[in-house]
Tab-separated table of N, CA and C in Angstrom:
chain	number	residue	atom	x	y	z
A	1	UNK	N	20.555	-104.683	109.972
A	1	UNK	CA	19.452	-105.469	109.441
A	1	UNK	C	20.018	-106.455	108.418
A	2	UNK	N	19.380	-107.677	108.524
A	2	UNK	CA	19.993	-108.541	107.387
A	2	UNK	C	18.950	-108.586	106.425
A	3	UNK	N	19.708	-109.457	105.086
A	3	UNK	CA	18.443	-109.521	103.897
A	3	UNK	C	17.643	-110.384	104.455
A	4	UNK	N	17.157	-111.078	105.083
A	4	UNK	CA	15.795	-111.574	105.361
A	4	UNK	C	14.965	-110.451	105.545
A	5	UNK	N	15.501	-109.683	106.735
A	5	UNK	CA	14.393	-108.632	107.205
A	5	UNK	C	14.128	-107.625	105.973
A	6	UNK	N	15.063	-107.574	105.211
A	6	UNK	CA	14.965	-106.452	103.891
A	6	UNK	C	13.816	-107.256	103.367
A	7	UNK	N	13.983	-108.387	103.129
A	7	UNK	CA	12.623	-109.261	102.212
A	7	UNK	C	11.334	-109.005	102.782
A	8	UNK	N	11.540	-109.135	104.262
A	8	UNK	CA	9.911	-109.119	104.725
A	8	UNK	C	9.613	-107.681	104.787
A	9	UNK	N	10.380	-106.351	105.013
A	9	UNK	CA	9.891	-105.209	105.423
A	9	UNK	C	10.065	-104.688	103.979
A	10	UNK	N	10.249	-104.765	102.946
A	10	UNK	CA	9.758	-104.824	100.826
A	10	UNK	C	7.852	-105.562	100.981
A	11	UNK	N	7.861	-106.633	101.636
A	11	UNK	CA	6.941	-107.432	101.139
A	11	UNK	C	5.637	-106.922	102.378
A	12	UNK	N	6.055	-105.844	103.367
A	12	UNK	CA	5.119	-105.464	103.872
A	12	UNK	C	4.425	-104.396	103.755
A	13	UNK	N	4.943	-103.780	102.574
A	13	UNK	CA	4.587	-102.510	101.665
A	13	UNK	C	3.309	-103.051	100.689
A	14	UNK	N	3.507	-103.886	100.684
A	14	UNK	CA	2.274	-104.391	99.861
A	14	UNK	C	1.108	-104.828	100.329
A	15	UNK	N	-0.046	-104.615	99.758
A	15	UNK	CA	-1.062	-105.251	99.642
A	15	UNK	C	-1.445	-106.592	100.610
A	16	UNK	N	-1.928	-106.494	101.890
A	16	UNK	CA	-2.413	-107.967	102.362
A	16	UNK	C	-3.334	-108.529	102.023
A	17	UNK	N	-2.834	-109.680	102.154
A	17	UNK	CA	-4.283	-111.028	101.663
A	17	UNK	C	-5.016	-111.081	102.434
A	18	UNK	N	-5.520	-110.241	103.426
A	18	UNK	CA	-6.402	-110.593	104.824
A	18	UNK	C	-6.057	-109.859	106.079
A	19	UNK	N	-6.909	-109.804	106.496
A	19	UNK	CA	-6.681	-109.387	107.779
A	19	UNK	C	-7.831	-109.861	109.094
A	20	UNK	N	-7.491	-110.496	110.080
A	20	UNK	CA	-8.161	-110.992	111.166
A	20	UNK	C	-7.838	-109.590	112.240
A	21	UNK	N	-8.488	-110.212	113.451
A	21	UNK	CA	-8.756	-109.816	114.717
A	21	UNK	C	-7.172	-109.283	115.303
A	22	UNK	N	-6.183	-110.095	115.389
A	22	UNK	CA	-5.340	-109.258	115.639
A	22	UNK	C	-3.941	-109.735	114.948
A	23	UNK	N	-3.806	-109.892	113.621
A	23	UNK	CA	-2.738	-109.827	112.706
A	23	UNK	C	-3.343	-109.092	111.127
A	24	UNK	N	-2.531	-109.018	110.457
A	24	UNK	CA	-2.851	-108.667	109.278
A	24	UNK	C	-1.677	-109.257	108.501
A	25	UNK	N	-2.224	-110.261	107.125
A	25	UNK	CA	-1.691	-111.413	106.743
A	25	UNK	C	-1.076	-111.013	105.263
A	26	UNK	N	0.274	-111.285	105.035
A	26	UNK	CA	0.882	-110.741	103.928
A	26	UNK	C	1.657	-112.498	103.297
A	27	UNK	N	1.739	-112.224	101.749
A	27	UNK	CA	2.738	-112.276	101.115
A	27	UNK	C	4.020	-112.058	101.088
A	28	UNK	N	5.088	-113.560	101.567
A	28	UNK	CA	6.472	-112.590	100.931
A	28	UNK	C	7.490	-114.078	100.688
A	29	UNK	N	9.121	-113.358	99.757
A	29	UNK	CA	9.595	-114.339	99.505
A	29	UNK	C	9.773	-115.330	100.357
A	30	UNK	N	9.616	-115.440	101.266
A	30	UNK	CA	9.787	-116.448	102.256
A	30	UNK	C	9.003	-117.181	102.518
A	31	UNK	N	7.868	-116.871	102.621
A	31	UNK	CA	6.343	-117.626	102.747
A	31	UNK	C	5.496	-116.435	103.452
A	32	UNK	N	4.222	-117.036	104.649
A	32	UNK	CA	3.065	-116.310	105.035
A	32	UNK	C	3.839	-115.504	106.335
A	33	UNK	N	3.158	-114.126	106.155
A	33	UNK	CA	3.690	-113.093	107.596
A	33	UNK	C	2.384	-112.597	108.316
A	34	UNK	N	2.103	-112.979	109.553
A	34	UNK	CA	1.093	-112.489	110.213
A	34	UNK	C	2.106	-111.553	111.188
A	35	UNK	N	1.670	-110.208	110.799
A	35	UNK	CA	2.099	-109.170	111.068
A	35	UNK	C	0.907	-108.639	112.462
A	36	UNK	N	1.694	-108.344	113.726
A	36	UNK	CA	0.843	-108.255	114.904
A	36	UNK	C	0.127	-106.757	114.324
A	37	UNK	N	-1.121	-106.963	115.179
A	37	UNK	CA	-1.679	-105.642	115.331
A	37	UNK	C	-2.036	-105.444	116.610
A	38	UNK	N	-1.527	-105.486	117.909
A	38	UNK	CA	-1.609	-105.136	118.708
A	38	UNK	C	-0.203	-105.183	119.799
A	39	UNK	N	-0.443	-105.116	120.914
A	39	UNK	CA	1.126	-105.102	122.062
A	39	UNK	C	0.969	-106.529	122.828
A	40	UNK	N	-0.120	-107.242	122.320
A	40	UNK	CA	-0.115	-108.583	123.542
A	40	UNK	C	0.880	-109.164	123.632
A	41	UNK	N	0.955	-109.972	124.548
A	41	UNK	CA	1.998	-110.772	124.970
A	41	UNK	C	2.422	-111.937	123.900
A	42	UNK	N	3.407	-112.411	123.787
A	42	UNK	CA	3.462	-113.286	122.426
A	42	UNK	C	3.001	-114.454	122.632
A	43	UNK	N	3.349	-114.775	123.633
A	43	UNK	CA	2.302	-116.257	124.138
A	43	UNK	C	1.063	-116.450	123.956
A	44	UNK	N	0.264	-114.850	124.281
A	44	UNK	CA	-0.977	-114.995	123.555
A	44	UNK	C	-1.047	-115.106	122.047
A	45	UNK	N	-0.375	-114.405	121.100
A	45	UNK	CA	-0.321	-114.118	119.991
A	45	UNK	C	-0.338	-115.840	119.321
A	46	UNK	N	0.836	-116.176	119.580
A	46	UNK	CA	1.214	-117.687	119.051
A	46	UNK	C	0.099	-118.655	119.444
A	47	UNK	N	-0.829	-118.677	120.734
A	47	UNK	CA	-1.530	-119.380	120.822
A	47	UNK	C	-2.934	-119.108	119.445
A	48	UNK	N	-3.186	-118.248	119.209
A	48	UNK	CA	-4.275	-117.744	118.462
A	48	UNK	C	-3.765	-117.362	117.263
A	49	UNK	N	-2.101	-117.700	116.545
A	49	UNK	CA	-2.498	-117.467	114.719
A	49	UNK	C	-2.910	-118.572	114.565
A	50	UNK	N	-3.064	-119.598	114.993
A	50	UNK	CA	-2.977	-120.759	113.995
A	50	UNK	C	-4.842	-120.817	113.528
A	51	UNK	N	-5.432	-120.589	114.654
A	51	UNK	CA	-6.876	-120.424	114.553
A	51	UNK	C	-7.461	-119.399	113.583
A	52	UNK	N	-6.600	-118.213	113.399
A	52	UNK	CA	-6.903	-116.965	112.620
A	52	UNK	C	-6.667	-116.743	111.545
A	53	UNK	N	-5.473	-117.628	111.103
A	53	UNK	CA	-5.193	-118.493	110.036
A	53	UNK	C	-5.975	-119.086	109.105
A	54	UNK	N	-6.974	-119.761	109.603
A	54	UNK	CA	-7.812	-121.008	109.086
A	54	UNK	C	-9.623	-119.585	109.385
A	55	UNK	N	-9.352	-118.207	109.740
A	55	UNK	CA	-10.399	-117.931	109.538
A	55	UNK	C	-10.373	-117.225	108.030
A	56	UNK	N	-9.463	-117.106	107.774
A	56	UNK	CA	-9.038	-116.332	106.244
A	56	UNK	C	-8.625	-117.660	105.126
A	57	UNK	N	-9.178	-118.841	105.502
A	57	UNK	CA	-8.893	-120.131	104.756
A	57	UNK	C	-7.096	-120.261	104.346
A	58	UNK	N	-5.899	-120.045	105.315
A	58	UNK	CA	-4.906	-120.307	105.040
A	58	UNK	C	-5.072	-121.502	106.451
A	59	UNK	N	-3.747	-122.571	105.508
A	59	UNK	CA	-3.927	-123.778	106.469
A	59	UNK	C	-1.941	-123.905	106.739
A	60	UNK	N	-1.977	-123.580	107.789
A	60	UNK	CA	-0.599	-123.265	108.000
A	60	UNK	C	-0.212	-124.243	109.079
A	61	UNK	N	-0.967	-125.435	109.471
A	61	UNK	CA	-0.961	-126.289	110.109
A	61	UNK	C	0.429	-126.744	110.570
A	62	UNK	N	0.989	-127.195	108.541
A	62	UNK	CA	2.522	-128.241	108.046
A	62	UNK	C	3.520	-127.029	107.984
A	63	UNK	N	3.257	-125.854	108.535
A	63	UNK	CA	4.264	-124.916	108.279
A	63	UNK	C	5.291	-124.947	109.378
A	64	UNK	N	6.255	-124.357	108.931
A	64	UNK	CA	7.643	-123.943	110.049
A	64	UNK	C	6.842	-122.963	110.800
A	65	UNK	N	7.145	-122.174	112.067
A	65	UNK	CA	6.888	-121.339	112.691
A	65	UNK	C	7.904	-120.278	113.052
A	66	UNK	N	8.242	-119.044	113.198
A	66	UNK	CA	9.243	-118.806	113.208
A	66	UNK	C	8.888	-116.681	113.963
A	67	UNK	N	9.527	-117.028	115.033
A	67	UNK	CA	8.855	-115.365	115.467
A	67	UNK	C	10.105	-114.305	115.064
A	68	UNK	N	9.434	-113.060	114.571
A	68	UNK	CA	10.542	-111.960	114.127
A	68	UNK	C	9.627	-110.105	115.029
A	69	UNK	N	11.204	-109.812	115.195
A	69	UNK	CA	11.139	-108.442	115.581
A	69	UNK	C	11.927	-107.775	114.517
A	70	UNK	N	11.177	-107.019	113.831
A	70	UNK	CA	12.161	-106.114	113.078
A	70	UNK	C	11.486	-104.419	113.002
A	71	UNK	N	13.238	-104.011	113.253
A	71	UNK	CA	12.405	-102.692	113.467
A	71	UNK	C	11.475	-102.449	114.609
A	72	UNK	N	10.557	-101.913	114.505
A	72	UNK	CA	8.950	-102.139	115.792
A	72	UNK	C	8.155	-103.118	115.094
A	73	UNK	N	8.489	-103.798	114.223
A	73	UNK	CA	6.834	-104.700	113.803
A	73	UNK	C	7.393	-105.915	114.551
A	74	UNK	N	6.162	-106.952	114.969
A	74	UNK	CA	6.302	-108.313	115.822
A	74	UNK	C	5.236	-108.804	114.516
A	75	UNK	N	6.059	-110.059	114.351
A	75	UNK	CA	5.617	-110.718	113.470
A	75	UNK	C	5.709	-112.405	113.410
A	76	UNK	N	5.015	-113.158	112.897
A	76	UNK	CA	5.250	-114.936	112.604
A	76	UNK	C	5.391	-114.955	111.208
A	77	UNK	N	6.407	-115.666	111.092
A	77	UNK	CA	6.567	-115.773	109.204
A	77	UNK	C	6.749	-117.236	109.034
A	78	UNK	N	5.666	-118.244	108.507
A	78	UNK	CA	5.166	-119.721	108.367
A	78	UNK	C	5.810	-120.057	107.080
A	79	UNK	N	6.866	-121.060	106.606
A	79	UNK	CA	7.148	-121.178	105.639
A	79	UNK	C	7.469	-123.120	105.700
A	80	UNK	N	8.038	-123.473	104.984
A	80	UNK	CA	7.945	-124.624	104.472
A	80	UNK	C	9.570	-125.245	104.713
């Protein structure tokens, strides 16, 4: 595991800012982590944060996009 993944799996111990339909939305040094909550396919997944995003008023529009497997969690981590 490298320190990125150490950063996000510290920052997923904590407290989320939200949670939609099928991610649950965290804080971390890196920027925003929509952490999957389900097994769909990622194609579906990626088509539908950006919408799920903007239902919890985050606007992640101008963000980087960036997909992670760590460990078993599937995750998007949006940063700048």
């Amino acid at each position: 595991m490298n320190s990125t993944h150490g950063f996000l799996l510290d920052s997923l111990k904590e407290e989320p800012i939200g949670e939609t339909i099928h991610f649950v939305w965290y804080i971390t040094d890196i920027g925003i982590a929509a952490l999957f909550k389900g097994n769909e396919i990622f194609k579906n997944y990626s088509l539908i944060v950006g919408k799920e995003a903007k239902d919890i008023n985050l606007d992640i529009s101008k963000e980087e996009k960036e997909y992670c497997e760590i460990e078993d969690k599937k995750l998007f981590i949006f940063y700048s």
